[in-house]
mmCIF file with all atom_site columns, C-alpha atoms in Angstrom:
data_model
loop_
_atom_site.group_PDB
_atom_site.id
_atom_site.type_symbol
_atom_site.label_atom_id
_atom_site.label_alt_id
_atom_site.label_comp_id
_atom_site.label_asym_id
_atom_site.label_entity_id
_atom_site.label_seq_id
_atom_site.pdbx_PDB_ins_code
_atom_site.Cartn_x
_atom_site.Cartn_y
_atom_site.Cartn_z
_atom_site.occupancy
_atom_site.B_iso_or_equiv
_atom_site.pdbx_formal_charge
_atom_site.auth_seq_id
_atom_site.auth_comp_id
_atom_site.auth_asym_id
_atom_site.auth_atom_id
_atom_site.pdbx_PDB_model_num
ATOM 1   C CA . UNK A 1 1   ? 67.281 52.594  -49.425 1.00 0.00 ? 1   UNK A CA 1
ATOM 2   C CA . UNK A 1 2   ? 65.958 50.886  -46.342 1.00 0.00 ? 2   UNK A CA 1
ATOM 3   C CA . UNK A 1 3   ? 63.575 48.106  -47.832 1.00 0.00 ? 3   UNK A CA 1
ATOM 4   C CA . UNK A 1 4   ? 63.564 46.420  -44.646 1.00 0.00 ? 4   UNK A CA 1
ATOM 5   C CA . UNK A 1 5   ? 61.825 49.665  -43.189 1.00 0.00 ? 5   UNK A CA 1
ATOM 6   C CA . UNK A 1 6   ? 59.534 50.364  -45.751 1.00 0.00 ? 6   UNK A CA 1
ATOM 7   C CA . UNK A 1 7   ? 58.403 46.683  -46.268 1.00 0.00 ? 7   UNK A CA 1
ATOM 8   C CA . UNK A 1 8   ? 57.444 46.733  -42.670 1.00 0.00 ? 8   UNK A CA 1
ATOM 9   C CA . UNK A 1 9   ? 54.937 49.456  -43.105 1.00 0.00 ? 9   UNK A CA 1
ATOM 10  C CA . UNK A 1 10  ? 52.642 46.139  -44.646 1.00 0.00 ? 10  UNK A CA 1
ATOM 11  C CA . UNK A 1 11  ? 53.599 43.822  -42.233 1.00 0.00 ? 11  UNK A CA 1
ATOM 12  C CA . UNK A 1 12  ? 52.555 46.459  -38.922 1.00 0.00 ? 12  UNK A CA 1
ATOM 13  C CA . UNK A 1 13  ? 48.903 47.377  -40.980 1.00 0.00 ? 13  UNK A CA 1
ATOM 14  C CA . UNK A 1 14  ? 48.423 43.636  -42.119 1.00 0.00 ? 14  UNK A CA 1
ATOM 15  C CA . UNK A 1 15  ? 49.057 42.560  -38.428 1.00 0.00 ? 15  UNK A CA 1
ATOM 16  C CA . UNK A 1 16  ? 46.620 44.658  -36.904 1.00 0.00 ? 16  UNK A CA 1
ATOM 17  C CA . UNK A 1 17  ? 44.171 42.149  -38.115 1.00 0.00 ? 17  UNK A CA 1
ATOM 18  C CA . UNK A 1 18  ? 43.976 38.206  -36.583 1.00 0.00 ? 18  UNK A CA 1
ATOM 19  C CA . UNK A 1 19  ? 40.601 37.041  -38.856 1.00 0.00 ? 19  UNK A CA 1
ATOM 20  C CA . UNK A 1 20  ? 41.077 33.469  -37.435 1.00 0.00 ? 20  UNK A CA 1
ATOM 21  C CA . UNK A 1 21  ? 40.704 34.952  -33.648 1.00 0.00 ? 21  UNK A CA 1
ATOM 22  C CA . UNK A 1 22  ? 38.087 37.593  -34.678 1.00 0.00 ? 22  UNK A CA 1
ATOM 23  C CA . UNK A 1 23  ? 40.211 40.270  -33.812 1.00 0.00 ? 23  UNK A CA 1
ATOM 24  C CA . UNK A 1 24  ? 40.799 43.546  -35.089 1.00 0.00 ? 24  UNK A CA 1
ATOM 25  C CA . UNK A 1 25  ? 43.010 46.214  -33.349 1.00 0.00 ? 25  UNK A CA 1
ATOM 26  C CA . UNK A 1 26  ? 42.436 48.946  -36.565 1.00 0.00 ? 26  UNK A CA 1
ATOM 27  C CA . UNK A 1 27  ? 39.395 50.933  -34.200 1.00 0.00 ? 27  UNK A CA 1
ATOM 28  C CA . UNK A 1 28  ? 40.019 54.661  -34.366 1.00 0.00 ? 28  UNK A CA 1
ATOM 29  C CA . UNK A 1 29  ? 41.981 57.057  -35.632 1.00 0.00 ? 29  UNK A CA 1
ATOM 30  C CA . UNK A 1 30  ? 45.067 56.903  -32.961 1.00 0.00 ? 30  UNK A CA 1
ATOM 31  C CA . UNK A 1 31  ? 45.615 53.304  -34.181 1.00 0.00 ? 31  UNK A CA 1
ATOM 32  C CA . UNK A 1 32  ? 46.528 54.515  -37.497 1.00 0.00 ? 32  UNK A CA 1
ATOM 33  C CA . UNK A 1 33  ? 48.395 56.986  -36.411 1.00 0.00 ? 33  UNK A CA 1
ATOM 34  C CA . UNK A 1 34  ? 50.403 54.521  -34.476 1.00 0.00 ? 34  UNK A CA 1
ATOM 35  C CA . UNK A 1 35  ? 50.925 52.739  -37.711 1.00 0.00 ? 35  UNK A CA 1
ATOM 36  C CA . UNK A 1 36  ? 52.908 55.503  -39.058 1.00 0.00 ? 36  UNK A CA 1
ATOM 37  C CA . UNK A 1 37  ? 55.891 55.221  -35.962 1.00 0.00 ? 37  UNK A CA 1
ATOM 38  C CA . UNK A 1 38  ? 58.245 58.012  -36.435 1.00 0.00 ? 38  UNK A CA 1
ATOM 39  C CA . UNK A 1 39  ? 56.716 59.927  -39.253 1.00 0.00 ? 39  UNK A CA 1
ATOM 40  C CA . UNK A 1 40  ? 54.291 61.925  -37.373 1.00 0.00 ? 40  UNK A CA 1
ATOM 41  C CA . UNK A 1 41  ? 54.190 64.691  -40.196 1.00 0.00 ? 41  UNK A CA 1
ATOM 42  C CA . UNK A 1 42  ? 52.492 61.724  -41.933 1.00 0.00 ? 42  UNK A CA 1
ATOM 43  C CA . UNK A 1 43  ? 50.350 60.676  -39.380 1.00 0.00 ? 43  UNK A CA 1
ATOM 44  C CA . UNK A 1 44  ? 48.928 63.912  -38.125 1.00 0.00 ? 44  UNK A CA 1
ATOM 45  C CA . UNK A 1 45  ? 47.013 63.988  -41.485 1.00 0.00 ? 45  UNK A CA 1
ATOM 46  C CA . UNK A 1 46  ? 45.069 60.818  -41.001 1.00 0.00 ? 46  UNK A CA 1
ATOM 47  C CA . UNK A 1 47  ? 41.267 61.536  -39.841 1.00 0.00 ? 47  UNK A CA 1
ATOM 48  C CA . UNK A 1 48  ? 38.181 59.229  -38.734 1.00 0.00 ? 48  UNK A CA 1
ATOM 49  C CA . UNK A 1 49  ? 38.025 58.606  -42.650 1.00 0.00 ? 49  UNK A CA 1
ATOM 50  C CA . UNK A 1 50  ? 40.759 56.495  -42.769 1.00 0.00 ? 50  UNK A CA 1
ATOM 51  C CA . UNK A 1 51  ? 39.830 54.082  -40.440 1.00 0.00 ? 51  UNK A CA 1
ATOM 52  C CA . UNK A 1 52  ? 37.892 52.264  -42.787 1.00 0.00 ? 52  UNK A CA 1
ATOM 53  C CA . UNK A 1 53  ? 40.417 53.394  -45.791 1.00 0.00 ? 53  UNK A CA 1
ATOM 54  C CA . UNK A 1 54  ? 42.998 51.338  -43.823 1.00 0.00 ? 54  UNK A CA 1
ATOM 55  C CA . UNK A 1 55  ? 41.329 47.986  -43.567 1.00 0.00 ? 55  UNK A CA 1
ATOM 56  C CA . UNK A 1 56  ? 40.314 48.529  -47.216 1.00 0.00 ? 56  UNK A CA 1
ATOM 57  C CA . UNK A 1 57  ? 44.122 48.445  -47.767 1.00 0.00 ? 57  UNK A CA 1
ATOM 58  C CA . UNK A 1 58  ? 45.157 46.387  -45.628 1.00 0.00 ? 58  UNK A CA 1
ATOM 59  C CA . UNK A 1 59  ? 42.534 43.126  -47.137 1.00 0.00 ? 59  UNK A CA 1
ATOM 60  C CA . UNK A 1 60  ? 44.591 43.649  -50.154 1.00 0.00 ? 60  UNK A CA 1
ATOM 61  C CA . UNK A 1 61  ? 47.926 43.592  -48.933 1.00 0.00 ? 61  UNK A CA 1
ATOM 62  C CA . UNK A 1 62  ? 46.680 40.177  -46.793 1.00 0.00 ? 62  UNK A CA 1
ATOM 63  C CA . UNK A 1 63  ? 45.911 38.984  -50.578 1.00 0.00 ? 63  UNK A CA 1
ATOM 64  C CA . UNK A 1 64  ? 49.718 39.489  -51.954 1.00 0.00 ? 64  UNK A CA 1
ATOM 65  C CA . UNK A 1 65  ? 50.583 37.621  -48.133 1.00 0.00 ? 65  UNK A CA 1
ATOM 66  C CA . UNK A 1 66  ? 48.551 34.803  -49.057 1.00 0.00 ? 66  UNK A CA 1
ATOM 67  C CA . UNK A 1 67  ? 48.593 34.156  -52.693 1.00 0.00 ? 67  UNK A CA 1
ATOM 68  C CA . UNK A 1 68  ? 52.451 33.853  -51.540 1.00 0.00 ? 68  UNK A CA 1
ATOM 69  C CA . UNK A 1 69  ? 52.188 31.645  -48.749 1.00 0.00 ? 69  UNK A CA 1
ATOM 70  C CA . UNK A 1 70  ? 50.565 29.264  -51.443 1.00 0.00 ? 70  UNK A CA 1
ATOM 71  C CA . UNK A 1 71  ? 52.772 29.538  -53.607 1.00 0.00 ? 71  UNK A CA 1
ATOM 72  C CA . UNK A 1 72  ? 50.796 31.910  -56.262 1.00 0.00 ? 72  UNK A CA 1
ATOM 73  C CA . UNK A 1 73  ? 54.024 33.660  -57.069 1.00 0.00 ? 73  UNK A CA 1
ATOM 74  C CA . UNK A 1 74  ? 51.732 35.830  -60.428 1.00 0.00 ? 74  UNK A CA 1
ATOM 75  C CA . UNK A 1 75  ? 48.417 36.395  -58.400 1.00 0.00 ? 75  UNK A CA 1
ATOM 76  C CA . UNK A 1 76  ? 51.195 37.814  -55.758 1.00 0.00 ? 76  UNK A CA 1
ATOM 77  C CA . UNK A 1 77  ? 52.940 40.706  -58.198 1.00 0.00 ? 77  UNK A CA 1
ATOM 78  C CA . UNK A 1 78  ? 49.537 40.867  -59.965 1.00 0.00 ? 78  UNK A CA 1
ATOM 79  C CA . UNK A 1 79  ? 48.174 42.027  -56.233 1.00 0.00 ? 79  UNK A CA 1
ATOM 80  C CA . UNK A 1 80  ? 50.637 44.447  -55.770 1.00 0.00 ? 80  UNK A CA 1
ATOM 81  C CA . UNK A 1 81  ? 51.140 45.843  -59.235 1.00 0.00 ? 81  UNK A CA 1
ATOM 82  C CA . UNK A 1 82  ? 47.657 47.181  -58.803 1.00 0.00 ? 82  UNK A CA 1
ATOM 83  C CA . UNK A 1 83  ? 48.536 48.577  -55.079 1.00 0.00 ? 83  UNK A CA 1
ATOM 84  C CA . UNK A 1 84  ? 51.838 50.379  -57.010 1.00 0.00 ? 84  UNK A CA 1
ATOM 85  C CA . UNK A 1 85  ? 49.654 51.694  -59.570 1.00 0.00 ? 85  UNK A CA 1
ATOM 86  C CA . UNK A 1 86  ? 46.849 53.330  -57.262 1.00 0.00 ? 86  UNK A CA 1
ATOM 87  C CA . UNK A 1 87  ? 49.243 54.404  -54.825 1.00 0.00 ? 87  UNK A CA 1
ATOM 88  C CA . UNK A 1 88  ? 52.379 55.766  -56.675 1.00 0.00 ? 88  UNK A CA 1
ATOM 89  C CA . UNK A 1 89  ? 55.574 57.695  -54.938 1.00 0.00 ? 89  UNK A CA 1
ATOM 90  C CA . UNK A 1 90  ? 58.259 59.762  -55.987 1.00 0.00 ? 90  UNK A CA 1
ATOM 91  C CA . UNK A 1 91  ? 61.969 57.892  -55.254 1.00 0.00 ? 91  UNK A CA 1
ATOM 92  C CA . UNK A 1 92  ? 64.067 61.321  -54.078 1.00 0.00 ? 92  UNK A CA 1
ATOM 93  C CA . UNK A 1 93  ? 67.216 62.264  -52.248 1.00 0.00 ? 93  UNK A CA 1
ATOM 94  C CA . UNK A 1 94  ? 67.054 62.793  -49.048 1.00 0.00 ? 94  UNK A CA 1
ATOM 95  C CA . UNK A 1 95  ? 69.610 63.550  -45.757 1.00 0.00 ? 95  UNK A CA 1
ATOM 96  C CA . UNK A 1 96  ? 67.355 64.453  -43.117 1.00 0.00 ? 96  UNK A CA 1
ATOM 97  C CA . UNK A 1 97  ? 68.222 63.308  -39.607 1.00 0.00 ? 97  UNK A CA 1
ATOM 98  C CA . UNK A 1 98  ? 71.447 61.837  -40.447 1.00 0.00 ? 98  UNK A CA 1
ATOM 99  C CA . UNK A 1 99  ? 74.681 63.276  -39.949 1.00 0.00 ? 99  UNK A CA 1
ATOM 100 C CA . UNK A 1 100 ? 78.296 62.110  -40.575 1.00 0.00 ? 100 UNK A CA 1
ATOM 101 C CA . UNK A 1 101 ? 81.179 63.163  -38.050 1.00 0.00 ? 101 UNK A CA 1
ATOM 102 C CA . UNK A 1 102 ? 81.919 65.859  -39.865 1.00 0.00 ? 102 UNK A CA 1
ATOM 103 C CA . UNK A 1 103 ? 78.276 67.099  -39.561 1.00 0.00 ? 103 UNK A CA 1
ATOM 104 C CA . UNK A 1 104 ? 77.523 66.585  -43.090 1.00 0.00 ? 104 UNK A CA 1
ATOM 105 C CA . UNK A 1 105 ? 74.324 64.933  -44.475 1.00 0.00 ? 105 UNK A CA 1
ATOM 106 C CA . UNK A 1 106 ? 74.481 61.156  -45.262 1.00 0.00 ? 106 UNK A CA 1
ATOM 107 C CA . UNK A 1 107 ? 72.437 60.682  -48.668 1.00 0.00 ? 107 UNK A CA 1
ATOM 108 C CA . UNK A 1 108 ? 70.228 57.850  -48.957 1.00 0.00 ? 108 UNK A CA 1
ATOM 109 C CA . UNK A 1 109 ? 67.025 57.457  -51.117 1.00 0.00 ? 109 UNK A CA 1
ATOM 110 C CA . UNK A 1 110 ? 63.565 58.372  -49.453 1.00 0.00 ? 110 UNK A CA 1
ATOM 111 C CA . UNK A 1 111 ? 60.452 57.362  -50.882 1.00 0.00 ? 111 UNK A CA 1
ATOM 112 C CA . UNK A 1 112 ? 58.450 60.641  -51.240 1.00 0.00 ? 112 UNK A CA 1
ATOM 113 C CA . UNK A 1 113 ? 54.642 60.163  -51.549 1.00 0.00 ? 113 UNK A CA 1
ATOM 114 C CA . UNK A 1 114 ? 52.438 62.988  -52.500 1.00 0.00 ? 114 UNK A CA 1
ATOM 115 C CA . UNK A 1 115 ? 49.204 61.616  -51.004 1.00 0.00 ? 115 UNK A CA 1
ATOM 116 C CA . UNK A 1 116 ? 45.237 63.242  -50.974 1.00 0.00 ? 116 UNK A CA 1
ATOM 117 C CA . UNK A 1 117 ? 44.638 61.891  -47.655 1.00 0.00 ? 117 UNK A CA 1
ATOM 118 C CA . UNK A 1 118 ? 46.871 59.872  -45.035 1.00 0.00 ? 118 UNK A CA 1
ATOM 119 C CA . UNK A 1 119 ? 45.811 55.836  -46.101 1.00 0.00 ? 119 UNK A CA 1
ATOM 120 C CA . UNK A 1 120 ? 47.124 57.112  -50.063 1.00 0.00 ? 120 UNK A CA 1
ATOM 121 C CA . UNK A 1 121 ? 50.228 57.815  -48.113 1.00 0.00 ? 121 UNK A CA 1
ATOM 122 C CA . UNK A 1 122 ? 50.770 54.929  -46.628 1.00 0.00 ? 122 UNK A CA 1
ATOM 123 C CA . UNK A 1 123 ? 49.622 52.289  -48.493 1.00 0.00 ? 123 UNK A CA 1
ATOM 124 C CA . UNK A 1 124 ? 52.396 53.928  -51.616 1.00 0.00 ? 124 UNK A CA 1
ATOM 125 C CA . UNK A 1 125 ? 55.077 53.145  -48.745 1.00 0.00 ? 125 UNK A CA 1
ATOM 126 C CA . UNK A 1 126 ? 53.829 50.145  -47.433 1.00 0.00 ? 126 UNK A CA 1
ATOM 127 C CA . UNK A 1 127 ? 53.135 48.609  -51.473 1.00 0.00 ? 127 UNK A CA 1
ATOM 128 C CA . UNK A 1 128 ? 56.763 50.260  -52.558 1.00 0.00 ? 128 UNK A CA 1
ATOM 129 C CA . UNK A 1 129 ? 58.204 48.445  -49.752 1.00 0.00 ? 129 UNK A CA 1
ATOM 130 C CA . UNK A 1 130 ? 56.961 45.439  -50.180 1.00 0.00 ? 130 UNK A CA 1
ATOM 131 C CA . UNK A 1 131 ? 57.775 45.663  -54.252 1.00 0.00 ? 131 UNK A CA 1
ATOM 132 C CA . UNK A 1 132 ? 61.607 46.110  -53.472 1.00 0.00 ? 132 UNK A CA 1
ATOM 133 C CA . UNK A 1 133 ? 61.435 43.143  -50.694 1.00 0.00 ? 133 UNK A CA 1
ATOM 134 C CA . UNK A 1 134 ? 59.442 40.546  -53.494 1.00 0.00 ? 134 UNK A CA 1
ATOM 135 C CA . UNK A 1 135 ? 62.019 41.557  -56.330 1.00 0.00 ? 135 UNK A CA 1
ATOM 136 C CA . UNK A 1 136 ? 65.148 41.376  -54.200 1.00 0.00 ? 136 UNK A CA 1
ATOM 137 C CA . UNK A 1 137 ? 64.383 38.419  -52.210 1.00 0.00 ? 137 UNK A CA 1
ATOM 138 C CA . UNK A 1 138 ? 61.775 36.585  -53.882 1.00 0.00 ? 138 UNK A CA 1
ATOM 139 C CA . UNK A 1 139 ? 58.076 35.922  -53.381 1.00 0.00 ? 139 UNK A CA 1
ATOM 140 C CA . UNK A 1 140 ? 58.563 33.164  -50.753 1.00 0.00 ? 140 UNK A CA 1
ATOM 141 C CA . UNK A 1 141 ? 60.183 35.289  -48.754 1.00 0.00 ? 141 UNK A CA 1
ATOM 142 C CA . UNK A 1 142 ? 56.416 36.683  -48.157 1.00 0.00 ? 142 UNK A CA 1
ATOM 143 C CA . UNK A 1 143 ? 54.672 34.371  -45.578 1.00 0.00 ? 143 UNK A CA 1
ATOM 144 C CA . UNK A 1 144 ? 52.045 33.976  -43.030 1.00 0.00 ? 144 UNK A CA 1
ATOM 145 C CA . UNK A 1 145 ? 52.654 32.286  -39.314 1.00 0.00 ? 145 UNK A CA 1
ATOM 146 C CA . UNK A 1 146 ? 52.530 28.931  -39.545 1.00 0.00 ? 146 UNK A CA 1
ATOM 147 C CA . UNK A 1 147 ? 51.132 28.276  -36.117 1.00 0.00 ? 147 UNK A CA 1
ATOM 148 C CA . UNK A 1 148 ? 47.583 28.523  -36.094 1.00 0.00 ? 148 UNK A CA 1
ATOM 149 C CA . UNK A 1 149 ? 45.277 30.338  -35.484 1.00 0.00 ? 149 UNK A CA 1
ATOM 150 C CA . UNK A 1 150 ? 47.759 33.215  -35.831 1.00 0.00 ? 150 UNK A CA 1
ATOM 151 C CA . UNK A 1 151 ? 48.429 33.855  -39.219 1.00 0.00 ? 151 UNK A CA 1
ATOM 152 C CA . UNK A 1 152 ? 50.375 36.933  -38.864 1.00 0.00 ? 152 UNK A CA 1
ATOM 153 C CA . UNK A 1 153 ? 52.465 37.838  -41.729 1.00 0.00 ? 153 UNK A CA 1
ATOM 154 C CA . UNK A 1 154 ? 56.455 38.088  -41.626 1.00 0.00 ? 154 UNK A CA 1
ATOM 155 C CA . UNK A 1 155 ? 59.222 39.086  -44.690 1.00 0.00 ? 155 UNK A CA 1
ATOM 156 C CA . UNK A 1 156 ? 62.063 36.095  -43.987 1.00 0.00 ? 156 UNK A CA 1
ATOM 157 C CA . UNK A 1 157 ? 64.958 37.300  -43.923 1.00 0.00 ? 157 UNK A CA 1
ATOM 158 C CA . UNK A 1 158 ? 67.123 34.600  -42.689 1.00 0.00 ? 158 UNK A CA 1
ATOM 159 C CA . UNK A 1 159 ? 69.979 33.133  -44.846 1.00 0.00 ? 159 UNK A CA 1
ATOM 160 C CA . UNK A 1 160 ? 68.331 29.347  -45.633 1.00 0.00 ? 160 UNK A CA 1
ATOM 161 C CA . UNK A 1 161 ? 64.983 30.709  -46.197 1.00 0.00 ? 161 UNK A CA 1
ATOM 162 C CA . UNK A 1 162 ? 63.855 28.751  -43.033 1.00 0.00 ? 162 UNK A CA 1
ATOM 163 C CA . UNK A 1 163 ? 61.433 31.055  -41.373 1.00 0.00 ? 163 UNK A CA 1
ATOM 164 C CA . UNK A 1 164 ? 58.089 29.712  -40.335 1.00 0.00 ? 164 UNK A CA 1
ATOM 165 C CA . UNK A 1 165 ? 56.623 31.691  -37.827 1.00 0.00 ? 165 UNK A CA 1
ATOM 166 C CA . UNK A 1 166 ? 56.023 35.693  -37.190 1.00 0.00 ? 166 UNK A CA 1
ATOM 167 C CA . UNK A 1 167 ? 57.555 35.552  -33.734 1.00 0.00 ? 167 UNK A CA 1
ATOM 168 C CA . UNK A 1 168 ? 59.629 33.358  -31.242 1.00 0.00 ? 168 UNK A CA 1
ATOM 169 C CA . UNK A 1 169 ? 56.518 33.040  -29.485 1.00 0.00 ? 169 UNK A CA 1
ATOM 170 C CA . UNK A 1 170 ? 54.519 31.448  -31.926 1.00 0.00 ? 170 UNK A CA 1
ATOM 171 C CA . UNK A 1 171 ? 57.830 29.221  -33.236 1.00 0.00 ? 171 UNK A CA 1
ATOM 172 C CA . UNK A 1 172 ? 57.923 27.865  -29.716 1.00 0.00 ? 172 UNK A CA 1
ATOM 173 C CA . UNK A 1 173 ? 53.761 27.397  -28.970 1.00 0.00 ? 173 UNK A CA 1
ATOM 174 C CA . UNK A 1 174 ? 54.496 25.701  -32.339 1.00 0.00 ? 174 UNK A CA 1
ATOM 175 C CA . UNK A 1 175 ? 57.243 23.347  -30.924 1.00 0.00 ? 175 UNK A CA 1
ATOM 176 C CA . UNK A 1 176 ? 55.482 22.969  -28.128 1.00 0.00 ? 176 UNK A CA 1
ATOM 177 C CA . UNK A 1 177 ? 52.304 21.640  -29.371 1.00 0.00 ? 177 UNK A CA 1
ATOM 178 C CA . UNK A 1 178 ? 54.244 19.257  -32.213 1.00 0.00 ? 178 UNK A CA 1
ATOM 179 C CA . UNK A 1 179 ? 55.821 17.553  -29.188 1.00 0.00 ? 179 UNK A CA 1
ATOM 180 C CA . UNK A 1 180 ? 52.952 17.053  -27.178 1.00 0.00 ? 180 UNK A CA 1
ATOM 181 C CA . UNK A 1 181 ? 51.421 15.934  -30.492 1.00 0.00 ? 181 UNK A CA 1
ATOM 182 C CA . UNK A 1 182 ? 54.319 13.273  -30.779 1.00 0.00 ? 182 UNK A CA 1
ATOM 183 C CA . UNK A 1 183 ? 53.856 12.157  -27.789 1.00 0.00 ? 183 UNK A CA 1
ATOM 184 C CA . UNK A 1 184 ? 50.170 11.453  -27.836 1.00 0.00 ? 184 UNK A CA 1
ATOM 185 C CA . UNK A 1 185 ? 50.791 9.192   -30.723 1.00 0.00 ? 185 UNK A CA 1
ATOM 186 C CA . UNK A 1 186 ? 53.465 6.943   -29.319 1.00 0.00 ? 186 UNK A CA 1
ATOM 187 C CA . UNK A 1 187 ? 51.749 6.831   -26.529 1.00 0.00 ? 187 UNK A CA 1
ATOM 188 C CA . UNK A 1 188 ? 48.552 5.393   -28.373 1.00 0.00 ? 188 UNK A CA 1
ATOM 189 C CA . UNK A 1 189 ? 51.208 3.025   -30.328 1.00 0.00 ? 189 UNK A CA 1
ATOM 190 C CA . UNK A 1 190 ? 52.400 1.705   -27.011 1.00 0.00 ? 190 UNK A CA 1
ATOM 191 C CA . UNK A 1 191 ? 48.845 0.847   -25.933 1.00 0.00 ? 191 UNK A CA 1
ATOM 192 C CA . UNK A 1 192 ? 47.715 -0.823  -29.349 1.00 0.00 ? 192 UNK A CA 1
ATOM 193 C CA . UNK A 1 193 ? 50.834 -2.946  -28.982 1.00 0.00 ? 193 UNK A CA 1
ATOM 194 C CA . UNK A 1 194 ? 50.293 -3.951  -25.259 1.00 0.00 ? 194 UNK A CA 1
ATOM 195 C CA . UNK A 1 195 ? 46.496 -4.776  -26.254 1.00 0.00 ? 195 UNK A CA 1
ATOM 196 C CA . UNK A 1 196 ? 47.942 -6.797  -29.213 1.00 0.00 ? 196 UNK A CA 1
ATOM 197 C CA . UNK A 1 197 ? 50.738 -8.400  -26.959 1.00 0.00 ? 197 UNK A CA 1
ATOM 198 C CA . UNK A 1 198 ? 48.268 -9.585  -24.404 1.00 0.00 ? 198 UNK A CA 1
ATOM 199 C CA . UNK A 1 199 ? 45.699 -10.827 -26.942 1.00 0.00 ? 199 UNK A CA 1
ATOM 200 C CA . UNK A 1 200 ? 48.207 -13.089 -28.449 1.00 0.00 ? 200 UNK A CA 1
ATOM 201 C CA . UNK A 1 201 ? 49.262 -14.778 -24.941 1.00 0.00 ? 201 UNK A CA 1
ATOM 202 C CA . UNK A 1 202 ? 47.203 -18.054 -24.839 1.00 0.00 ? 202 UNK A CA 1
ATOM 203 C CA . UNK A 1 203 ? 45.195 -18.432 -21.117 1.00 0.00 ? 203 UNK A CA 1
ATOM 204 C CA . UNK A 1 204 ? 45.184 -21.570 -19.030 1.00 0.00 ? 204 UNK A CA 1
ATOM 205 C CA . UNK A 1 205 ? 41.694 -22.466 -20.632 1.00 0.00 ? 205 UNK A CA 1
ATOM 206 C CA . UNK A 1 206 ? 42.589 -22.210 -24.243 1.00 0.00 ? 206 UNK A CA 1
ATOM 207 C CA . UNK A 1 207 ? 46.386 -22.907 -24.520 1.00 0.00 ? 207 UNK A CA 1
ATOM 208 C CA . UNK A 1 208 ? 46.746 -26.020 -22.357 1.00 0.00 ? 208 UNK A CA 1
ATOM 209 C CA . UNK A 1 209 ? 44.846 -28.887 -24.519 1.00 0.00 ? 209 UNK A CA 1
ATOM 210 C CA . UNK A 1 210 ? 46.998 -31.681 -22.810 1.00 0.00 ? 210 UNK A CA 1
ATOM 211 C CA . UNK A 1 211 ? 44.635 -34.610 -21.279 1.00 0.00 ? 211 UNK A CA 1
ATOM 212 C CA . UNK A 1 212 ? 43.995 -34.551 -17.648 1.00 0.00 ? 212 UNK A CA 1
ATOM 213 C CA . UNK A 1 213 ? 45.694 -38.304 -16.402 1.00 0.00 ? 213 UNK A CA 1
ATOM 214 C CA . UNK A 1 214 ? 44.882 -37.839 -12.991 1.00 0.00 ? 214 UNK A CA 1
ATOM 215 C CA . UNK A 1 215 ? 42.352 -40.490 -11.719 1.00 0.00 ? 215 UNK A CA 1
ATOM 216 C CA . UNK A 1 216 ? 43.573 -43.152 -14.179 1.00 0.00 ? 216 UNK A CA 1
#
């Protein structure tokens, strides 16, 4: 099974959202439809409706993102228990659209949902995704950009569990604004210590006390 393809079903809906920037890309019915990439049979059920179905959904999947980010590894699975049990799906066999060289079908499992409108549909993908992604890699493998204010969410999947940001982008604004940062402060060291420095020199007046002989 392709976890890393179903897990991103709850990474594209959860993006679509930036609440620190006030933005919200999830307008109309074509967006959604978007959201479902190749699966058009999917997406050609979605309607108006689901417009405000979707961001229903995707607040809650935001909830599992961030009760992970802090750390809340039970409020996490207890977030996306309750996704798995309102949105169920049916694990089946499936060969569709792959072929070996010998033309026959290459197997793999297919997550089959059996949905009353399109946002039931996805959010059993996008929740069974996520659910193989937790329990194979572990909840801190769920996480939220670290570079404000973007806050988009990512699955790490690198090998030292290292990953910080959603994007090279925001890993280098990141960079970026920690060295600048640096910088600021040694700078502001460097002038305390020359303002220090030249308060501690003694001037003509107060540092040379020695009589004045001349005249005598």
């Amino acid at each position: 099974m392709e976890l890393a393809y179903y897990s991103d079903y709850a990474v594209r809906l959860v993006n679509t959202e930036e609440p620190a920037r006030g933005k919200d890309a999830l307008t109309s019915v074509e967006v959604v439809r978007d959201l479902f990439g190749p699966s058009q049979s999917a997406a050609r059920r979605a309607t108006d409706a689901d417009v405000t179905r979707f961001r229903s959904v995707r607040a809650r999947l935001r909830a599992v993102f961030e009760a992970a980010d802090t750390g809340d590894e039970r409020l996490a699975v207890d977030l996306l228990n309750s996704l798995l049990l309102e949105f169920p799906v049916s694990p089946q066999i499936s060969g569709h659209d792959f072929r070996d060289d010998d033309g026959r079908p290459l197997w793999h499992m297919h997550l089959a949902d059996h949905p009353s409108n399109a946002t039931a549909g996805y959010a059993a993908i996008a929740a069974m995704g996520l659910a193989f992604h937790l329990t194979e890699y572990g909840v801190d493998r769920l996480g939220l950009c670290e570079a404000a204010p973007c806050r988009n969410a990512y699955l790490d999947t690198s090998t030292n569990r290292s990953r910080r940001y959603c994007s090279d982008r925001c890993a280098t604004r990141a960079n970026v604004a920690a060295y600048r940062a640096r910088k600021r402060l040694e700078a502001d060291r460097s002038e305390r210590t020359g303002l220090a420095a030249d308060s501690a020199q003694p001037t003509s007046a107060q540092g040379d006390r020695r009589p004045d002989l001349r005249g005598r």
